[in-house]
Protein backbone atom coordinates (compact mmCIF):
# COMPACT_ATOMS: atom_id res chain seq x y z
CA ARG A 1 -64.47 149.94 -19.67
CA GLY A 2 -60.94 150.53 -21.06
CA GLY A 3 -60.20 153.31 -23.38
CA TYR A 4 -57.15 155.56 -24.68
CA GLY A 5 -55.84 156.93 -21.43
CA LYS A 6 -56.14 157.73 -17.85
CA THR A 7 -59.93 159.08 -18.27
CA ASP A 8 -61.82 158.88 -21.35
CA ILE A 9 -65.43 160.66 -22.19
CA PHE A 10 -68.16 158.15 -23.20
CA MET A 11 -71.57 158.74 -24.55
CA THR A 12 -75.05 157.24 -23.65
CA LYS A 13 -78.52 158.50 -24.75
CA ARG A 14 -81.65 158.32 -22.74
CA LEU A 15 -84.10 156.17 -24.45
CA ASP A 16 -87.25 157.22 -23.11
CA SER A 17 -89.13 159.80 -20.73
CA THR A 18 -87.47 157.94 -17.64
CA TRP A 19 -84.10 158.15 -16.31
CA THR A 20 -83.66 154.61 -16.03
CA ARG A 21 -83.26 153.42 -19.65
CA TRP A 22 -80.00 154.23 -21.43
CA SER A 23 -78.07 153.15 -24.38
CA PRO A 24 -74.75 151.24 -23.91
CA PRO A 25 -71.93 153.58 -23.11
CA LYS A 26 -70.07 154.33 -26.20
CA ASN A 27 -66.13 155.82 -26.25
CA LEU A 28 -65.84 158.78 -28.10
CA GLY A 29 -62.79 157.60 -29.86
CA PRO A 30 -59.26 159.00 -30.18
CA ASN A 31 -60.35 162.36 -31.74
CA ILE A 32 -61.81 163.31 -28.24
CA ASN A 33 -59.83 161.04 -25.89
CA SER A 34 -56.28 161.43 -25.52
CA LYS A 35 -53.87 159.00 -23.63
CA GLN A 36 -53.94 161.44 -20.74
CA ARG A 37 -56.80 162.75 -18.51
CA ASP A 38 -59.90 164.08 -20.65
CA GLU A 39 -62.74 165.48 -18.43
CA TYR A 40 -65.40 168.12 -18.06
CA TYR A 41 -66.95 167.21 -21.62
CA SER A 42 -69.59 169.83 -22.60
CA VAL A 43 -71.32 170.16 -26.11
CA ALA A 44 -72.52 173.43 -27.57
CA ALA A 45 -76.30 173.56 -28.38
CA ALA A 46 -75.66 173.47 -32.16
CA GLY A 47 -73.92 170.18 -31.68
CA LYS A 48 -71.19 171.14 -33.92
CA TRP A 49 -68.30 171.70 -31.30
CA ALA A 50 -67.43 169.85 -28.02
CA TYR A 51 -65.29 171.53 -25.29
CA LEU A 52 -63.33 169.45 -22.57
CA ILE A 53 -60.49 169.88 -20.14
CA SER A 54 -57.26 167.64 -20.94
CA ASP A 55 -53.73 167.56 -20.17
CA ARG A 56 -53.14 165.64 -23.23
CA THR A 57 -49.80 167.23 -23.89
CA GLY A 58 -48.18 165.34 -21.10
CA VAL A 59 -46.73 168.52 -19.50
CA GLU A 60 -47.15 168.23 -15.88
CA LYS A 61 -49.89 170.48 -14.15
CA SER A 62 -50.61 171.99 -17.84
CA ARG A 63 -54.29 171.67 -18.50
CA ASP A 64 -55.95 173.39 -21.17
CA ILE A 65 -59.57 173.77 -22.65
CA TYR A 66 -59.99 172.24 -25.89
CA ARG A 67 -62.57 172.70 -28.55
CA ILE A 68 -63.12 169.57 -31.04
CA ALA A 69 -65.12 169.13 -33.95
CA LEU A 70 -67.74 166.44 -33.75
CA SER A 71 -68.43 163.58 -36.11
CA PRO A 72 -71.93 162.85 -37.16
CA ASP A 73 -71.94 159.86 -34.88
CA PHE A 74 -71.31 161.83 -31.61
CA LYS A 75 -73.53 164.88 -32.32
CA PRO A 76 -76.70 165.43 -30.27
CA GLU A 77 -80.10 165.25 -31.57
CA PRO A 78 -81.21 168.65 -33.08
CA VAL A 79 -82.52 171.17 -30.52
CA VAL A 80 -84.16 174.70 -30.56
CA LEU A 81 -82.15 177.41 -28.40
CA ILE A 82 -84.97 179.85 -27.29
CA THR A 83 -83.66 183.20 -25.72
CA GLY A 84 -85.47 186.43 -24.81
CA ARG A 85 -86.44 188.37 -21.95
CA VAL A 86 -89.06 188.21 -19.43
CA LEU A 87 -90.98 191.81 -19.32
CA ASP A 88 -93.68 193.50 -17.38
CA GLN A 89 -96.33 193.87 -19.96
CA SER A 90 -97.58 197.26 -18.42
CA THR A 91 -94.18 198.91 -17.97
CA ASN A 92 -92.04 196.81 -20.48
CA GLN A 93 -89.42 196.42 -17.60
CA PRO A 94 -87.37 193.43 -17.38
CA MET A 95 -88.34 191.06 -14.42
CA ALA A 96 -86.62 188.18 -12.36
CA ALA A 97 -88.84 185.11 -13.12
CA ARG A 98 -88.83 181.39 -13.35
CA VAL A 99 -89.58 180.19 -16.97
CA ARG A 100 -91.27 176.55 -17.24
CA TYR A 101 -91.60 174.56 -20.32
CA GLU A 102 -93.98 171.35 -20.89
CA SER A 103 -95.02 169.05 -23.55
CA LEU A 104 -98.34 170.12 -25.29
CA VAL A 105 -99.10 166.51 -26.09
CA THR A 106 -98.41 164.69 -22.53
CA GLY A 107 -98.84 167.79 -20.34
CA GLU A 108 -95.42 166.80 -18.69
CA GLU A 109 -93.31 169.51 -17.15
CA LEU A 110 -90.08 169.03 -18.95
CA GLY A 111 -87.57 171.66 -17.37
CA THR A 112 -87.32 175.18 -15.83
CA ALA A 113 -84.83 178.03 -16.02
CA VAL A 114 -84.53 181.12 -14.17
CA THR A 115 -84.02 184.83 -15.45
CA ASN A 116 -81.15 187.02 -15.05
CA PRO A 117 -82.64 189.37 -12.41
CA GLU A 118 -80.75 192.43 -13.63
CA ASP A 119 -82.01 192.50 -17.29
CA GLY A 120 -84.73 189.45 -17.45
CA THR A 121 -82.96 187.55 -19.90
CA TYR A 122 -83.62 183.57 -20.38
CA THR A 123 -82.28 180.72 -22.20
CA ILE A 124 -84.02 177.43 -22.87
CA VAL A 125 -82.94 174.46 -24.88
CA LEU A 126 -85.87 172.43 -26.27
CA PRO A 127 -85.10 169.06 -28.16
CA ALA A 128 -86.70 168.88 -31.62
CA GLY A 129 -89.82 166.38 -32.19
CA VAL A 130 -92.07 167.91 -29.71
CA SER A 131 -94.76 170.52 -29.39
CA TYR A 132 -94.05 172.89 -26.50
CA GLY A 133 -95.74 175.42 -24.25
CA TYR A 134 -93.62 177.80 -22.06
CA MET A 135 -94.30 180.71 -19.79
CA ALA A 136 -92.78 182.70 -17.03
CA GLU A 137 -94.06 182.82 -13.66
CA ALA A 138 -93.88 185.62 -10.67
CA PRO A 139 -95.77 186.22 -7.86
CA ASN A 140 -98.70 188.64 -8.33
CA TYR A 141 -98.55 188.22 -11.83
CA ILE A 142 -100.14 186.32 -14.86
CA ALA A 143 -98.22 184.73 -17.64
CA VAL A 144 -98.84 185.19 -21.34
CA ASP A 145 -97.99 181.80 -22.51
CA GLU A 146 -96.34 181.03 -25.80
CA ASN A 147 -95.67 177.77 -27.79
CA LEU A 148 -93.37 176.16 -30.32
CA ASP A 149 -94.24 173.33 -32.53
CA ALA A 150 -90.92 171.66 -33.04
CA THR A 151 -92.08 168.48 -34.52
CA GLN A 152 -90.85 169.23 -38.14
CA ILE A 153 -87.36 170.65 -37.17
CA ASN A 154 -84.45 168.34 -37.93
CA GLU A 155 -81.44 170.93 -37.51
CA TYR A 156 -80.26 173.10 -34.68
CA THR A 157 -82.53 176.25 -34.72
CA THR A 158 -82.53 179.54 -32.73
CA GLN A 159 -85.56 181.59 -31.90
CA GLN A 160 -85.96 184.94 -30.13
CA GLN A 161 -88.92 185.07 -27.82
CA ASP A 162 -89.62 187.52 -25.12
CA LEU A 163 -92.19 186.44 -22.38
CA TYR A 164 -94.69 188.85 -20.97
CA MET A 165 -96.04 188.94 -17.48
CA VAL A 166 -99.44 190.81 -16.71
CA PRO A 167 -99.89 192.59 -13.59
CA PHE A 168 -102.79 190.58 -11.55
CA GLU A 169 -105.20 193.86 -11.42
CA VAL A 170 -108.52 194.68 -12.65
CA GLY A 171 -108.69 195.89 -16.08
CA GLN A 172 -105.63 193.82 -17.42
CA THR A 173 -106.30 191.87 -20.40
CA ILE A 174 -104.22 188.42 -20.84
CA LYS A 175 -103.78 186.68 -24.31
CA LEU A 176 -104.30 182.97 -23.93
CA ASN A 177 -101.73 181.83 -26.78
CA ASN A 178 -102.12 178.14 -25.96
CA ILE A 179 -105.84 177.76 -26.65
CA PHE A 180 -106.34 175.64 -29.89
CA PHE A 181 -109.37 175.14 -32.04
CA GLU A 182 -110.15 172.96 -34.99
CA GLN A 183 -110.04 175.29 -38.21
CA SER A 184 -113.03 177.38 -38.57
CA ARG A 185 -114.92 175.64 -35.69
CA TYR A 186 -115.15 175.99 -31.89
CA PHE A 187 -114.15 172.72 -30.36
CA LEU A 188 -111.02 172.66 -28.11
CA GLN A 189 -108.24 170.75 -28.87
CA LYS A 190 -106.52 168.64 -26.16
CA ALA A 191 -103.40 170.82 -26.03
CA SER A 192 -105.58 173.69 -24.82
CA TYR A 193 -106.24 171.98 -21.58
CA LEU A 194 -102.93 172.72 -19.95
CA GLN A 195 -103.47 176.49 -20.13
CA LEU A 196 -107.24 176.42 -19.22
CA ASN A 197 -106.49 174.11 -16.11
CA ARG A 198 -104.04 176.72 -15.14
CA LEU A 199 -106.69 179.52 -15.51
CA ALA A 200 -109.04 177.48 -13.64
CA LYS A 201 -106.89 177.02 -10.74
CA THR A 202 -106.08 180.86 -10.44
CA LEU A 203 -110.04 181.34 -10.41
CA ARG A 204 -110.12 178.65 -7.69
CA ASP A 205 -107.42 180.46 -5.74
CA TYR A 206 -108.92 183.74 -5.65
CA PRO A 207 -112.67 183.13 -5.69
CA THR A 208 -114.22 186.79 -5.84
CA VAL A 209 -112.24 187.25 -9.31
CA GLU A 210 -114.49 187.61 -12.34
CA ILE A 211 -113.42 187.57 -15.81
CA LEU A 212 -114.69 188.57 -19.49
CA LEU A 213 -113.67 186.11 -22.20
CA GLU A 214 -113.11 188.10 -25.38
CA GLY A 215 -113.29 186.14 -28.69
CA HIS A 216 -111.36 187.32 -32.07
CA THR A 217 -110.95 186.34 -35.66
CA ASP A 218 -109.23 187.56 -38.87
CA ASN A 219 -111.14 189.37 -41.48
CA GLN A 220 -111.51 186.41 -43.66
CA GLY A 221 -115.13 185.17 -44.90
CA ASP A 222 -118.50 186.40 -43.65
CA PRO A 223 -118.19 189.25 -41.06
CA VAL A 224 -121.49 187.92 -39.17
CA GLN A 225 -120.08 184.14 -39.13
CA ASN A 226 -116.95 185.45 -37.83
CA VAL A 227 -118.63 187.13 -34.91
CA LYS A 228 -120.70 183.96 -34.15
CA LEU A 229 -117.49 181.55 -34.50
CA SER A 230 -115.44 184.23 -32.15
CA LEU A 231 -118.56 183.87 -29.54
CA ASP A 232 -118.77 180.20 -29.76
CA ARG A 233 -115.22 179.70 -28.99
CA VAL A 234 -115.15 181.87 -26.00
CA ASN A 235 -118.47 179.88 -24.77
CA GLU A 236 -116.66 176.63 -25.20
CA VAL A 237 -113.89 178.05 -23.08
CA LYS A 238 -116.41 178.98 -20.59
CA ARG A 239 -118.04 175.72 -20.53
CA TYR A 240 -114.69 173.95 -20.14
CA LEU A 241 -113.92 176.13 -17.19
CA ASN A 242 -117.60 175.21 -15.73
CA THR A 243 -116.53 171.79 -15.83
CA LYS A 244 -113.52 172.74 -13.54
CA GLY A 245 -115.85 173.92 -10.96
CA ILE A 246 -115.79 177.79 -11.78
CA SER A 247 -119.49 179.31 -11.48
CA ARG A 248 -120.76 180.50 -14.92
CA ASN A 249 -121.74 183.93 -12.99
CA ARG A 250 -117.99 184.86 -12.75
CA ILE A 251 -117.38 184.44 -16.37
CA ALA A 252 -118.89 186.81 -19.11
CA THR A 253 -118.23 186.28 -22.89
CA ILE A 254 -118.24 188.38 -25.97
CA GLY A 255 -117.23 187.88 -29.71
CA TYR A 256 -115.82 190.69 -31.53
CA GLY A 257 -115.17 188.69 -34.91
CA GLY A 258 -112.52 190.36 -36.97
CA VAL A 259 -113.22 194.19 -35.91
CA ARG A 260 -110.16 194.41 -33.34
CA PRO A 261 -106.97 193.07 -35.04
CA VAL A 262 -103.78 193.40 -33.32
CA ALA A 263 -101.89 192.54 -36.55
CA SER A 264 -102.05 192.99 -40.51
CA ASN A 265 -104.53 190.81 -42.31
CA ALA A 266 -102.76 190.98 -45.49
CA GLN A 267 -100.84 187.57 -44.95
CA GLU A 268 -101.31 184.58 -42.80
CA ALA A 269 -98.05 184.88 -40.75
CA THR A 270 -99.34 188.14 -39.49
CA ARG A 271 -103.24 187.15 -39.86
CA LYS A 272 -102.90 184.29 -37.44
CA LEU A 273 -102.25 186.63 -34.70
CA ASN A 274 -105.66 188.11 -34.99
CA ARG A 275 -107.21 184.72 -34.26
CA ARG A 276 -107.19 184.66 -30.56
CA VAL A 277 -109.06 184.26 -27.07
CA GLU A 278 -108.17 186.92 -24.25
CA PHE A 279 -109.50 187.49 -20.90
CA LYS A 280 -110.01 190.51 -19.09
CA ILE A 281 -110.08 190.84 -15.04
CA THR A 282 -113.36 192.73 -14.35
CA LYS A 283 -113.47 192.22 -10.58
CA LYS A 284 -110.99 191.01 -8.12
């Protein structure tokens, strides 16, 4: 394809969810490419700088690492860089685990990462424009899923999020963060099915396990209606699990309304944490 030197860096972008449709390769130009060998191109997640190895000085066997500012034409699409640790919820100790992330819209698994086994740290990079679910996985543990709505993000963003793993033992309580309802109603949104399908699979894999589904709201509105709403929601979750082959006898439900907050109800940012569905392992 020609170029400026012995080897050049070109750019192409993936056009859809397949790995077969790409934009025409575009030479990154003389700001990146020299008359000599330019190789091992890497872009930092923020998209501001590119790094490459080059012998552009022309001195024999003199190859250095260069950092070059990217022009707007060659910057990647914005991403969210998420870092954190995977922790045992019971002991708060770091864990070796696999971190998986998926689209909450399509259900497609989009990638995986592995934690540092010494301190449990992980890093994942998620392209903007999608709603994601992500969670850690390890034997004999159940994940507390997390989610990110990146549909309105239009610039490089960083986020810190620890992921928790709950020992698969009687008495343990797991929060179902990726269960979504219409506001003030109990109808499940489609994005909830991914996490509920995983829970159903766990219950099928362990046919003697029984659980208690617990519903919670914030303290806004009529307390009696809040109790009813919280119970309606966990009963809807139970109904969905029944459609996946889980016997009704293995699932108990209770609605607490707003009497068991886990965060302040003073403002929406923390109040939303009180609107939740959890399940407790009552028999294994």
